Structures are given as structure tokens and as C-alpha cells.
Amino acid sequence: MLRNLKSKFSVLWRPRREKSAVAASARRPAARRSFEPLEPRLVLDAGPFAISEFMAINDSGPSDRDGEFSDWIEIHNSSAVPESIEGWYLTDDADDPDQWRFPNVTIAAGGYQVVFASQRT
């Protein structure tokens, strides 16, 4: 499934335009934050979904349902209607694009869904 995002994550997808972003990382809650630029990519047709935010090296942010601080990805549905992410995939390995398939989850119009990279469903 997903490996820890802190070692591989390098792409922020935005539909139909090139966009760059920065990723904050802090190994300890009291540590000084450092920023690392992400490589911009152009996605020709991502549909209504975009990765709107992510956290790698989650030491103190939101916890998953088991109370663990897993890395997480936030997906935004930019359409005016609810959309299912069933059949979409998430991966951290370009050689394995079908690494983790989303279940039948519907994201509200203009809504967000947080997905934890915890290797659990």
C-alpha cells in the first residue's frame, strides 16, 4: 500500500494548470520548520478532484481513527455536485500507479476528504 510520504512525496496535482507548492516538515513539535519546494507538474485532466493539502511526518497534527499520527492527504471536490472517488488510485511509486484504490466514498460538492496513509482501509 502506501509507504511513508516523508520519503517519496514530490507531486501536488492541480487540474489544468501548473502549480508549485511547498511542504513543511518538522520532526519534533518544538523543532523549527523547514520548507522544501515540490516539483510542479501539469495534469491535463484530473476531473473534479485535487490534492489540496497534505502532511508528511505528522508528529502532532490530526490523528487517524486509531489515534496514530499517520501522514495524510486532503482531497478536494471542486465540482458543484457530490462526486465519488471510487475507482481513483493513490500511489507513491510511479511504477505502481494502482497501489491503493479508493473505496466508494462520496465527497460533497465543494467538499474535502482526508485520507490517512496508515496502510489500513
PDB file of C-alpha atoms in Angstrom:
ATOM      1  CA  MET A   1       0.000   0.000   0.000  1.00  0.00           C
ATOM      2  CA  LEU A   2       1.404   3.438   0.838  1.00  0.00           C
ATOM      3  CA  ARG A   3       4.904   3.940   2.067  1.00  0.00           C
ATOM      4  CA  ASN A   4       5.590   6.789   4.435  1.00  0.00           C
ATOM      5  CA  LEU A   5       5.116  10.008   2.476  1.00  0.00           C
ATOM      6  CA  LYS A   6       8.153  11.672   4.007  1.00  0.00           C
ATOM      7  CA  SER A   7      10.448   9.631   1.754  1.00  0.00           C
ATOM      8  CA  LYS A   8       8.652   9.831  -1.604  1.00  0.00           C
ATOM      9  CA  PHE A   9       6.017  12.557  -1.985  1.00  0.00           C
ATOM     10  CA  SER A  10       7.019  15.001  -4.725  1.00  0.00           C
ATOM     11  CA  VAL A  11       3.884  15.934  -6.669  1.00  0.00           C
ATOM     12  CA  LEU A  12       0.989  18.268  -5.993  1.00  0.00           C
ATOM     13  CA  TRP A  13      -1.731  17.778  -8.602  1.00  0.00           C
ATOM     14  CA  ARG A  14      -3.883  20.648  -9.730  1.00  0.00           C
ATOM     15  CA  PRO A  15      -6.291  20.319 -12.664  1.00  0.00           C
ATOM     16  CA  ARG A  16      -5.421  22.021 -15.967  1.00  0.00           C
ATOM     17  CA  ARG A  17      -2.650  24.317 -14.775  1.00  0.00           C
ATOM     18  CA  GLU A  18       0.852  24.203 -13.472  1.00  0.00           C
ATOM     19  CA  LYS A  19       1.206  24.983  -9.801  1.00  0.00           C
ATOM     20  CA  SER A  20       4.006  24.752  -7.306  1.00  0.00           C
ATOM     21  CA  ALA A  21       3.817  24.484  -3.573  1.00  0.00           C
ATOM     22  CA  VAL A  22       5.957  23.962  -0.519  1.00  0.00           C
ATOM     23  CA  ALA A  23       5.906  21.220   2.062  1.00  0.00           C
ATOM     24  CA  ALA A  24       6.554  21.937   5.710  1.00  0.00           C
ATOM     25  CA  SER A  25       8.327  19.369   7.785  1.00  0.00           C
ATOM     26  CA  ALA A  26       9.093  19.265  11.475  1.00  0.00           C
ATOM     27  CA  ARG A  27      10.488  16.196  13.159  1.00  0.00           C
ATOM     28  CA  ARG A  28       9.581  17.405  16.647  1.00  0.00           C
ATOM     29  CA  PRO A  29       6.661  19.664  17.608  1.00  0.00           C
ATOM     30  CA  ALA A  30       9.108  22.210  19.072  1.00  0.00           C
ATOM     31  CA  ALA A  31      11.500  21.990  16.101  1.00  0.00           C
ATOM     32  CA  ARG A  32      11.968  24.815  13.652  1.00  0.00           C
ATOM     33  CA  ARG A  33      10.048  24.175  10.455  1.00  0.00           C
ATOM     34  CA  SER A  34      11.846  23.925   7.145  1.00  0.00           C
ATOM     35  CA  PHE A  35      10.338  24.232   3.696  1.00  0.00           C
ATOM     36  CA  GLU A  36      11.148  22.227   0.629  1.00  0.00           C
ATOM     37  CA  PRO A  37       9.793  23.101  -2.840  1.00  0.00           C
ATOM     38  CA  LEU A  38       7.786  20.472  -4.696  1.00  0.00           C
ATOM     39  CA  GLU A  39       8.319  19.816  -8.363  1.00  0.00           C
ATOM     40  CA  PRO A  40       5.484  21.400 -10.401  1.00  0.00           C
ATOM     41  CA  ARG A  41       3.594  19.117 -12.768  1.00  0.00           C
ATOM     42  CA  LEU A  42       0.905  19.719 -15.351  1.00  0.00           C
ATOM     43  CA  VAL A  43      -2.138  17.450 -15.173  1.00  0.00           C
ATOM     44  CA  LEU A  44      -4.227  17.525 -18.335  1.00  0.00           C
ATOM     45  CA  ASP A  45      -7.476  16.228 -16.876  1.00  0.00           C
ATOM     46  CA  ALA A  46      -7.798  15.446 -13.188  1.00  0.00           C
ATOM     47  CA  GLY A  47     -11.583  15.752 -13.172  1.00  0.00           C
ATOM     48  CA  PRO A  48     -13.126  17.456 -10.169  1.00  0.00           C
ATOM     49  CA  PHE A  49     -10.523  16.196  -7.672  1.00  0.00           C
ATOM     50  CA  ALA A  50      -7.278  17.782  -6.496  1.00  0.00           C
ATOM     51  CA  ILE A  51      -4.913  17.122  -3.637  1.00  0.00           C
ATOM     52  CA  SER A  52      -5.495  20.329  -1.714  1.00  0.00           C
ATOM     53  CA  GLU A  53      -3.241  19.705   1.269  1.00  0.00           C
ATOM     54  CA  PHE A  54      -1.028  17.009   2.736  1.00  0.00           C
ATOM     55  CA  MET A  55       1.097  16.410   5.786  1.00  0.00           C
ATOM     56  CA  ALA A  56       4.205  14.259   5.796  1.00  0.00           C
ATOM     57  CA  ILE A  57       5.936  13.495   9.078  1.00  0.00           C
ATOM     58  CA  ASN A  58       2.753  14.036  11.084  1.00  0.00           C
ATOM     59  CA  ASP A  59       4.042  14.271  14.654  1.00  0.00           C
ATOM     60  CA  SER A  60       1.248  16.279  16.250  1.00  0.00           C
ATOM     61  CA  GLY A  61      -1.438  17.100  13.663  1.00  0.00           C
ATOM     62  CA  PRO A  62      -4.718  15.259  13.154  1.00  0.00           C
ATOM     63  CA  SER A  63      -4.706  11.621  14.248  1.00  0.00           C
ATOM     64  CA  ASP A  64      -6.370   8.710  12.456  1.00  0.00           C
ATOM     65  CA  ARG A  65      -9.234   6.649  13.897  1.00  0.00           C
ATOM     66  CA  ASP A  66      -6.729   4.547  15.868  1.00  0.00           C
ATOM     67  CA  GLY A  67      -5.220   7.647  17.477  1.00  0.00           C
ATOM     68  CA  GLU A  68      -1.996   7.364  15.463  1.00  0.00           C
ATOM     69  CA  PHE A  69      -0.329  10.310  13.739  1.00  0.00           C
ATOM     70  CA  SER A  70      -0.143   8.922  10.200  1.00  0.00           C
ATOM     71  CA  ASP A  71       0.770  11.046   7.194  1.00  0.00           C
ATOM     72  CA  TRP A  72      -2.373  12.321   5.451  1.00  0.00           C
ATOM     73  CA  ILE A  73      -3.666  13.714   2.170  1.00  0.00           C
ATOM     74  CA  GLU A  74      -6.682  16.012   1.775  1.00  0.00           C
ATOM     75  CA  ILE A  75      -8.692  15.672  -1.453  1.00  0.00           C
ATOM     76  CA  HIS A  76     -10.947  18.494  -2.659  1.00  0.00           C
ATOM     77  CA  ASN A  77     -14.016  18.049  -4.892  1.00  0.00           C
ATOM     78  CA  SER A  78     -14.184  21.284  -6.887  1.00  0.00           C
ATOM     79  CA  SER A  79     -17.413  20.380  -8.690  1.00  0.00           C
ATOM     80  CA  ALA A  80     -20.901  21.689  -7.901  1.00  0.00           C
ATOM     81  CA  VAL A  81     -22.237  18.161  -7.273  1.00  0.00           C
ATOM     82  CA  PRO A  82     -21.231  15.310  -4.930  1.00  0.00           C
ATOM     83  CA  GLU A  83     -18.670  13.001  -6.580  1.00  0.00           C
ATOM     84  CA  SER A  84     -17.428   9.515  -5.680  1.00  0.00           C
ATOM     85  CA  ILE A  85     -13.694   8.819  -5.548  1.00  0.00           C
ATOM     86  CA  GLU A  86     -14.326   5.099  -6.122  1.00  0.00           C
ATOM     87  CA  GLY A  87     -12.032   3.828  -8.850  1.00  0.00           C
ATOM     88  CA  TRP A  88      -9.382   6.525  -8.287  1.00  0.00           C
ATOM     89  CA  TYR A  89      -5.949   5.468  -7.052  1.00  0.00           C
ATOM     90  CA  LEU A  90      -3.261   6.860  -4.797  1.00  0.00           C
ATOM     91  CA  THR A  91       0.382   5.834  -5.005  1.00  0.00           C
ATOM     92  CA  ASP A  92       3.879   6.865  -4.012  1.00  0.00           C
ATOM     93  CA  ASP A  93       5.517   4.725  -6.702  1.00  0.00           C
ATOM     94  CA  ALA A  94       5.355   5.747 -10.386  1.00  0.00           C
ATOM     95  CA  ASP A  95       5.939   2.099 -11.357  1.00  0.00           C
ATOM     96  CA  ASP A  96       2.841   1.022  -9.402  1.00  0.00           C
ATOM     97  CA  PRO A  97       0.057   3.536 -10.246  1.00  0.00           C
ATOM     98  CA  ASP A  98      -2.711   1.261  -8.907  1.00  0.00           C
ATOM     99  CA  GLN A  99      -1.122   0.849  -5.477  1.00  0.00           C
ATOM    100  CA  TRP A 100      -4.137   1.854  -3.371  1.00  0.00           C
ATOM    101  CA  ARG A 101      -7.673   2.082  -4.752  1.00  0.00           C
ATOM    102  CA  PHE A 102     -10.204   4.348  -3.084  1.00  0.00           C
ATOM    103  CA  PRO A 103     -13.376   2.661  -1.827  1.00  0.00           C
ATOM    104  CA  ASN A 104     -16.842   4.006  -2.629  1.00  0.00           C
ATOM    105  CA  VAL A 105     -16.620   7.316  -0.764  1.00  0.00           C
ATOM    106  CA  THR A 106     -18.566  10.366  -1.913  1.00  0.00           C
ATOM    107  CA  ILE A 107     -17.148  13.841  -1.371  1.00  0.00           C
ATOM    108  CA  ALA A 108     -19.739  16.614  -1.098  1.00  0.00           C
ATOM    109  CA  ALA A 109     -19.859  19.399  -3.693  1.00  0.00           C
ATOM    110  CA  GLY A 110     -17.002  21.749  -2.840  1.00  0.00           C
ATOM    111  CA  GLY A 111     -16.089  19.369  -0.016  1.00  0.00           C
ATOM    112  CA  TYR A 112     -12.928  17.789   1.317  1.00  0.00           C
ATOM    113  CA  GLN A 113     -11.918  14.271   2.376  1.00  0.00           C
ATOM    114  CA  VAL A 114      -8.857  13.494   4.498  1.00  0.00           C
ATOM    115  CA  VAL A 115      -7.137  10.182   3.708  1.00  0.00           C
ATOM    116  CA  PHE A 116      -4.585   8.816   6.178  1.00  0.00           C
ATOM    117  CA  ALA A 117      -1.551   6.962   4.789  1.00  0.00           C
ATOM    118  CA  SER A 118      -1.752   4.367   7.541  1.00  0.00           C
ATOM    119  CA  GLN A 119      -1.735   1.190   5.423  1.00  0.00           C
ATOM    120  CA  ARG A 120      -5.202   0.408   6.785  1.00  0.00           C
ATOM    121  CA  THR A 121      -8.528   0.720   4.981  1.00  0.00           C
TER     122      THR A 121
END
